[in-house]
Short mmCIF file of C-alpha atoms in Angstrom, two decimals:
data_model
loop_
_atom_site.label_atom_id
_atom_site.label_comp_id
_atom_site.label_asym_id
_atom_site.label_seq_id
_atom_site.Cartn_x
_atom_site.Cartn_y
_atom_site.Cartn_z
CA UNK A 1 68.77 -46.69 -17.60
CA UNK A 2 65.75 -44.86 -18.05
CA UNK A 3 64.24 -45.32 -14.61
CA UNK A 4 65.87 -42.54 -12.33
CA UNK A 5 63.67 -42.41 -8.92
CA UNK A 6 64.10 -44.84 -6.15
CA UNK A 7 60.34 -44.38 -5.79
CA UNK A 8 59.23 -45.31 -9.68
CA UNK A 9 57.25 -48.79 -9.76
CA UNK A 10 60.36 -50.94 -11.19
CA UNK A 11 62.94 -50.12 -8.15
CA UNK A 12 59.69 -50.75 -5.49
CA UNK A 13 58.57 -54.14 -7.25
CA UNK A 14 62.28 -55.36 -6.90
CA UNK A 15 63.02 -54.23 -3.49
CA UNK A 16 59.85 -55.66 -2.01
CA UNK A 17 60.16 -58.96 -3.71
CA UNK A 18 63.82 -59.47 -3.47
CA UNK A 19 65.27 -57.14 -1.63
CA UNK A 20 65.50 -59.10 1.78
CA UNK A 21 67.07 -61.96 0.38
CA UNK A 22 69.89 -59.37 -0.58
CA UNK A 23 73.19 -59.94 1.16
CA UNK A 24 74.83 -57.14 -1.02
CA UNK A 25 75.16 -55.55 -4.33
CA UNK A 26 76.92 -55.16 -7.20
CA UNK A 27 76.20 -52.36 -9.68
CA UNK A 28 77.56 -52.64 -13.02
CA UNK A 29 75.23 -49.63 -15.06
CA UNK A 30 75.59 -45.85 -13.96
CA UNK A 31 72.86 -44.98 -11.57
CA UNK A 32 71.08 -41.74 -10.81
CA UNK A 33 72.86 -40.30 -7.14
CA UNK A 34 69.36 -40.94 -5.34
CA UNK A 35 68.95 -44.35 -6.78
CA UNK A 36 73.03 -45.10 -5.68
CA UNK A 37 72.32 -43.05 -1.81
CA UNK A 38 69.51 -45.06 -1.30
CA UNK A 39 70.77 -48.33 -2.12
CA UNK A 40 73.90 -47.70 -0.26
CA UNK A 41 72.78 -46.45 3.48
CA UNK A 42 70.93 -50.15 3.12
CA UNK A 43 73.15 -52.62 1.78
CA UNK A 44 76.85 -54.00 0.97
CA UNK A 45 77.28 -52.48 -2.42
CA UNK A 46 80.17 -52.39 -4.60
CA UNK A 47 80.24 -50.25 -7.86
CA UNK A 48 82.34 -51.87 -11.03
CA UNK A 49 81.55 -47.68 -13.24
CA UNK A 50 82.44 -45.36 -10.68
CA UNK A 51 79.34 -43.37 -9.06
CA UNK A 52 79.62 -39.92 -8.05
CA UNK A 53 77.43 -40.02 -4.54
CA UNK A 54 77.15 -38.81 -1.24
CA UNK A 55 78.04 -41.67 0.53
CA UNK A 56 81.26 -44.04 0.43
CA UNK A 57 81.12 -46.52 -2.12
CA UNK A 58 83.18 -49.37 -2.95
CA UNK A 59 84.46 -49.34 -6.61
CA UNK A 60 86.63 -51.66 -9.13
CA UNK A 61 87.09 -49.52 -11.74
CA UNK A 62 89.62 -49.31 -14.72
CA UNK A 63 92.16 -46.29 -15.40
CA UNK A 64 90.61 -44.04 -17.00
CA UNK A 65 93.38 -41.88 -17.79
CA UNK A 66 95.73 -44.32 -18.40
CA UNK A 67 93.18 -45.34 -21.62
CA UNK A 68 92.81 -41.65 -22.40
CA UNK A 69 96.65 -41.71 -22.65
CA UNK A 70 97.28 -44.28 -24.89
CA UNK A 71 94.93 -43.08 -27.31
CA UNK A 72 95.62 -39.62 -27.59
CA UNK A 73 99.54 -40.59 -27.34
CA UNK A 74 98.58 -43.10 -30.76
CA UNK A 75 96.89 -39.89 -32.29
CA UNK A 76 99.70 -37.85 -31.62
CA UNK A 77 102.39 -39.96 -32.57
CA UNK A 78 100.03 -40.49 -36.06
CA UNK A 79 100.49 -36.43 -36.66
CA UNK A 80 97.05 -35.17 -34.95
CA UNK A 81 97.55 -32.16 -33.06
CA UNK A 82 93.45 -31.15 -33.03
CA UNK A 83 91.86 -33.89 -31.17
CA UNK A 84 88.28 -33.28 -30.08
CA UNK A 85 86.25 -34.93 -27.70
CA UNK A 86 82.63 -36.46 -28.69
CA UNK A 87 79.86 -37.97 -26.31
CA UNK A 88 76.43 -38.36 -26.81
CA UNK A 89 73.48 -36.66 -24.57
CA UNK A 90 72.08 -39.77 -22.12
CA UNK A 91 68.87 -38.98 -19.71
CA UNK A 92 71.03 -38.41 -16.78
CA UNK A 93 74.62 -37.44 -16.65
CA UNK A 94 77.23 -40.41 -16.56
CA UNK A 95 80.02 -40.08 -14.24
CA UNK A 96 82.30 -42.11 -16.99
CA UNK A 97 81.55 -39.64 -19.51
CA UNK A 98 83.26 -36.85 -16.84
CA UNK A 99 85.82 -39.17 -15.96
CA UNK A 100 86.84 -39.83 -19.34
CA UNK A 101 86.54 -35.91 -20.72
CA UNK A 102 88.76 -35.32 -17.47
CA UNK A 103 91.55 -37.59 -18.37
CA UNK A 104 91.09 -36.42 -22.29
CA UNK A 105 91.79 -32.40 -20.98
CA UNK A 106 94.38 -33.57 -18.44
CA UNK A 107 96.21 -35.52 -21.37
CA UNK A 108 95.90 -32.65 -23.94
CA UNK A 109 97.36 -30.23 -21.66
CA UNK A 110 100.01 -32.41 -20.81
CA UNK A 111 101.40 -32.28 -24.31
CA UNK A 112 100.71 -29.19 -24.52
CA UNK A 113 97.98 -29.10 -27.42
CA UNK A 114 95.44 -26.44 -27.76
CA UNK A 115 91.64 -27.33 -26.81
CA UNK A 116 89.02 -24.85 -28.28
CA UNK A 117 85.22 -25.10 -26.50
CA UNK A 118 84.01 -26.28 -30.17
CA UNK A 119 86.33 -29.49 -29.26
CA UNK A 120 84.45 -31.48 -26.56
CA UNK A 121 80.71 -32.22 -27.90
CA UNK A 122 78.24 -33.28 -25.31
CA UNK A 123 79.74 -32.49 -22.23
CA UNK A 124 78.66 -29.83 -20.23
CA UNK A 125 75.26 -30.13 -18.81
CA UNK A 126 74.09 -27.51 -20.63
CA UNK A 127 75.33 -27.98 -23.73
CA UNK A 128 73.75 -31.44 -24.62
CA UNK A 129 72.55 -31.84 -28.02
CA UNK A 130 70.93 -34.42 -29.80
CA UNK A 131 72.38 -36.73 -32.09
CA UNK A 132 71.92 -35.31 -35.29
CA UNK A 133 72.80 -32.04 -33.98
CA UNK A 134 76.06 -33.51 -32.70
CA UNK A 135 77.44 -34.21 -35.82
CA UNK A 136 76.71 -31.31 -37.71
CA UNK A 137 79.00 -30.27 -34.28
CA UNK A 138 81.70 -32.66 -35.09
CA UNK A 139 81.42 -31.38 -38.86
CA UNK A 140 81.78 -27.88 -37.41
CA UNK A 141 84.85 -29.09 -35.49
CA UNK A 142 86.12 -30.69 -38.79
CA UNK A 143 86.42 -27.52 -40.54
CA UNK A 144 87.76 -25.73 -38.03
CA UNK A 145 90.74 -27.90 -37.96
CA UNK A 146 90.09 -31.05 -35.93
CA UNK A 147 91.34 -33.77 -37.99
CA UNK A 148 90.65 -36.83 -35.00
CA UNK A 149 88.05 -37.21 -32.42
CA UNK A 150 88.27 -39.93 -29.13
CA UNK A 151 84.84 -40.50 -28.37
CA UNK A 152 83.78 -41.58 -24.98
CA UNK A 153 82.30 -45.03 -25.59
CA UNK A 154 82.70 -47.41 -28.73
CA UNK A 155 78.77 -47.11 -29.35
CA UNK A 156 79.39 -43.38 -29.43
CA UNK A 157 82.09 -43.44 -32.23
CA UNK A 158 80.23 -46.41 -34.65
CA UNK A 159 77.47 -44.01 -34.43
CA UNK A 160 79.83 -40.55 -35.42
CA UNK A 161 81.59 -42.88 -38.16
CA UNK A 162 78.10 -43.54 -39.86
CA UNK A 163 76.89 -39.89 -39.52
CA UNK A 164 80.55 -38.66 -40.82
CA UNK A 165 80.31 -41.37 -43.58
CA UNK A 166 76.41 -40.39 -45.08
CA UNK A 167 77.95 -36.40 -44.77
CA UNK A 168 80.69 -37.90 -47.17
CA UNK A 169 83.92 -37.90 -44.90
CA UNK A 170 85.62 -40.88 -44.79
CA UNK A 171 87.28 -42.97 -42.14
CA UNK A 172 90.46 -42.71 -41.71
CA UNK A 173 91.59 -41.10 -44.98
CA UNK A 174 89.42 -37.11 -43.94
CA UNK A 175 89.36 -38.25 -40.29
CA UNK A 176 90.35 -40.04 -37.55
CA UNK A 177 88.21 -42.05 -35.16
CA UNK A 178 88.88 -43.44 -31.20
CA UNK A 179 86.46 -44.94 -29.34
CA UNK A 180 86.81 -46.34 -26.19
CA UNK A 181 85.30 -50.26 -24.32
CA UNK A 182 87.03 -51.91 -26.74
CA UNK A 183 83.30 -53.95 -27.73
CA UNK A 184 82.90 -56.16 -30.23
CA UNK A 185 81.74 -54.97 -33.43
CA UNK A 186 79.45 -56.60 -36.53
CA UNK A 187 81.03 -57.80 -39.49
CA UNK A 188 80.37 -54.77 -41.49
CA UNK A 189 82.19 -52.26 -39.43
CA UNK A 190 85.99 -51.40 -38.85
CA UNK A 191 87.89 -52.63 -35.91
CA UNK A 192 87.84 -49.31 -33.76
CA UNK A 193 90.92 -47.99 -32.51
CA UNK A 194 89.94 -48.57 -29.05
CA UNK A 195 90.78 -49.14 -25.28
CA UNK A 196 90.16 -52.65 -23.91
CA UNK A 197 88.26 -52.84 -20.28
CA UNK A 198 89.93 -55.73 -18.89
CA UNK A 199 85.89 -56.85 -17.79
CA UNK A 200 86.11 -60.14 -16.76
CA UNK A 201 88.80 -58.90 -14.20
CA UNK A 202 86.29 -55.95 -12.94
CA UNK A 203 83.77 -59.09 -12.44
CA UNK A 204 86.07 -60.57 -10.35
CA UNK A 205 87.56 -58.26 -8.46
CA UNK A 206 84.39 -56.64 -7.34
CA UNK A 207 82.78 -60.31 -6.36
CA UNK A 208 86.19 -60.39 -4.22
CA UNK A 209 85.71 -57.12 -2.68
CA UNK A 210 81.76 -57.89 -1.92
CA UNK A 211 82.62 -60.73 -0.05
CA UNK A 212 85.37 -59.15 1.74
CA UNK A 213 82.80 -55.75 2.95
CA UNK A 214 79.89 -58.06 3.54
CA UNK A 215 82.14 -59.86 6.04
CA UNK A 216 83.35 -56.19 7.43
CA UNK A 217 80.66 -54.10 6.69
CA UNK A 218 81.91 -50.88 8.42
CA UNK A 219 85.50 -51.47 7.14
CA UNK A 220 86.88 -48.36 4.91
CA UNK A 221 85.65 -48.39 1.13
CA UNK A 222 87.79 -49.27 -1.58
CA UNK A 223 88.86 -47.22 -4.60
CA UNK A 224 90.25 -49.51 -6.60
CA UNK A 225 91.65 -48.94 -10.82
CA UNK A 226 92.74 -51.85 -13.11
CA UNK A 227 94.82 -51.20 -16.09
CA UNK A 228 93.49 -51.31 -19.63
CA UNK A 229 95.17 -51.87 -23.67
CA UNK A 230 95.15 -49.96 -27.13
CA UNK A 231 93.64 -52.18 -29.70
CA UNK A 232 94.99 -50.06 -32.60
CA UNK A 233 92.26 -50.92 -35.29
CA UNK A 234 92.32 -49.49 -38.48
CA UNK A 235 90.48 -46.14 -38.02
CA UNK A 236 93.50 -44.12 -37.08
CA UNK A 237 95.40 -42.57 -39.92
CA UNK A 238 98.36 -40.79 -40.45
CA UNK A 239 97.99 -36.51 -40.71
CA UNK A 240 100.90 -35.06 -42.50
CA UNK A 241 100.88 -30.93 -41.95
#
C-alpha cells in the first residue's frame, strides 16, 4: 500500500519478471488511479474493492449501503440518534472509505437524523488528521452529543475503542462502537458489532468473472454487489434520552 507510482522499482521488478506470463488480474488491495489505468489498458483485470479510474473495470464488490444500513438501523433501533462517522488518514485516498461515508450520509438522511461536519472524522481530503488527533476528534464529537460512531473498517474501530478506553470512556456503557469487515479479533478484545464481507464469495465470483473477460476481452465490464450480515457483538448499547 505504500508504493503509489507505476514507475517505483517494486511495480517495474514485477512486471518485467512476471508480467508476460500474466493472462489477467485480480486486484484485491485499493490501488492508486495511475497504478489501476496502467494495469488496465494492458491486461484482463478484475477488481474485488471497487477502484475509482478512468477506464472500465470489472468489479465483485459487496453492498456497501446495504451494510451501512443495517448498522445504523441496529444503532437506531438501540436509541442513538447522533451517529458519527470515523476513518483513519491512509497515504492515498481509498475509494471504500468514500463508498462507505456515502452510504453512512445517504442512510442518515434517510431517517431523517441530523449530521453536523464535527460527525464524519477523516474524510475529506483535506481534513485528514492523524491518529491521535482523531480521537481527541471523536472526544470532541462525544461531548457534543454523539453517543455512537460506525467506523469504516474493523481495524479502524479496535483502534478508536483503545484510544476512547486510555481517555476513560468505556465501551458500550459512555459509547457505542460499529465497525465494519466483520475480521476476526484476538482474545482480548470485544466481538465488534460489525458487517460480515461474504469474502470467500468475492474470491469466487471474481475468479468466475476473470475467466469469463479473458475469454471476451472486449465484452462490457461488470459491476457486480454481493450482499453482506450484522454480526451484532457486544459493543452496541442501549441510549435512553
Amino acid at each position: 500500500p505504500s508504493i503509489t507510482s507505476i514507475n517505483s522499482d517494486n511495480f517495474k521488478g514485477i512486471l518485467n519478471h512476471y508480467g508476460k506470463l500474466w493472462d489477467g488480474i485480480i486486484m484485491i488491495h485499493p490501488l492508486p488511479k495511475e497504478i489501476v489505468d496502467y494495469l488496465v489498458l494492458r491486461y484482463p483485470c478484475v477488481s474485488t474493492v471497487e477502484q475509482r479510474s478512468s477506464v472500465n473495470l470489472n468489479c465483485i464488490d459487496i453492498d456497501h449501503y446495504q451494510g451501512m444500513s443495517y448498522l445504523i438501523d441496529y444503532l437506531y433501533e438501540s436509541g442513538h440518534k447522533r451517529i458519527a462517522f470515523y476513518s483513519i488518514k491512509y497515504k492515498f485516498l481509498q475509494s471504500w472509505v468514500l463508498r462507505r461515508a456515502g452510504a453512512y450520509f445517504e442512510k442518515m438522511t434517510r431517517l431523517g437524523l441530523n449530521i453536523k461536519d464535527s460527525d464524519m472524522i477523516n474524510v475529506r481530503p483535506n481534513e485528514m488528521v492523524s491518529l491521535e488527533e482523531s480521537f481527541d476528534k471523536a472526544i470532541k464529537a462525544i461531548e457534543g452529543g454523539v453517543t455512537a460512531f460506525v467506523c469504516a473498517a474493523d481495524h479502524q474501530a479496535y483502534e478508536l475503542i483503545k484510544g476512547l478506553e486510555k481517555r476513560g470512556y468505556r465501551i458500550p456503557e459512555d459509547v457505542s462502537i460499529c465497525g465494519y469487515d466483520g475480521t476476526k479479533i484476538d482474545n482480548n478484545s470485544q466481538r465488534i458489532c460489525s458487517v460480515k464481507i461474504p469474502n470467500h464469495d468475492i474470491g469466487y465470483f471474481a475468479t468466475e468473472r476473470l475467466f469469463e473477460y479473458i475469454r471476451k476481452r472486449f465484452s462490457s465490464t461488470h459491476h457486480t454487489l454481493l450482499a453482506c450480515n450484522i454480526i451484532k457483538g457486544t459493543t452496541v448499547g442501549t441510549k435512553r434520552y
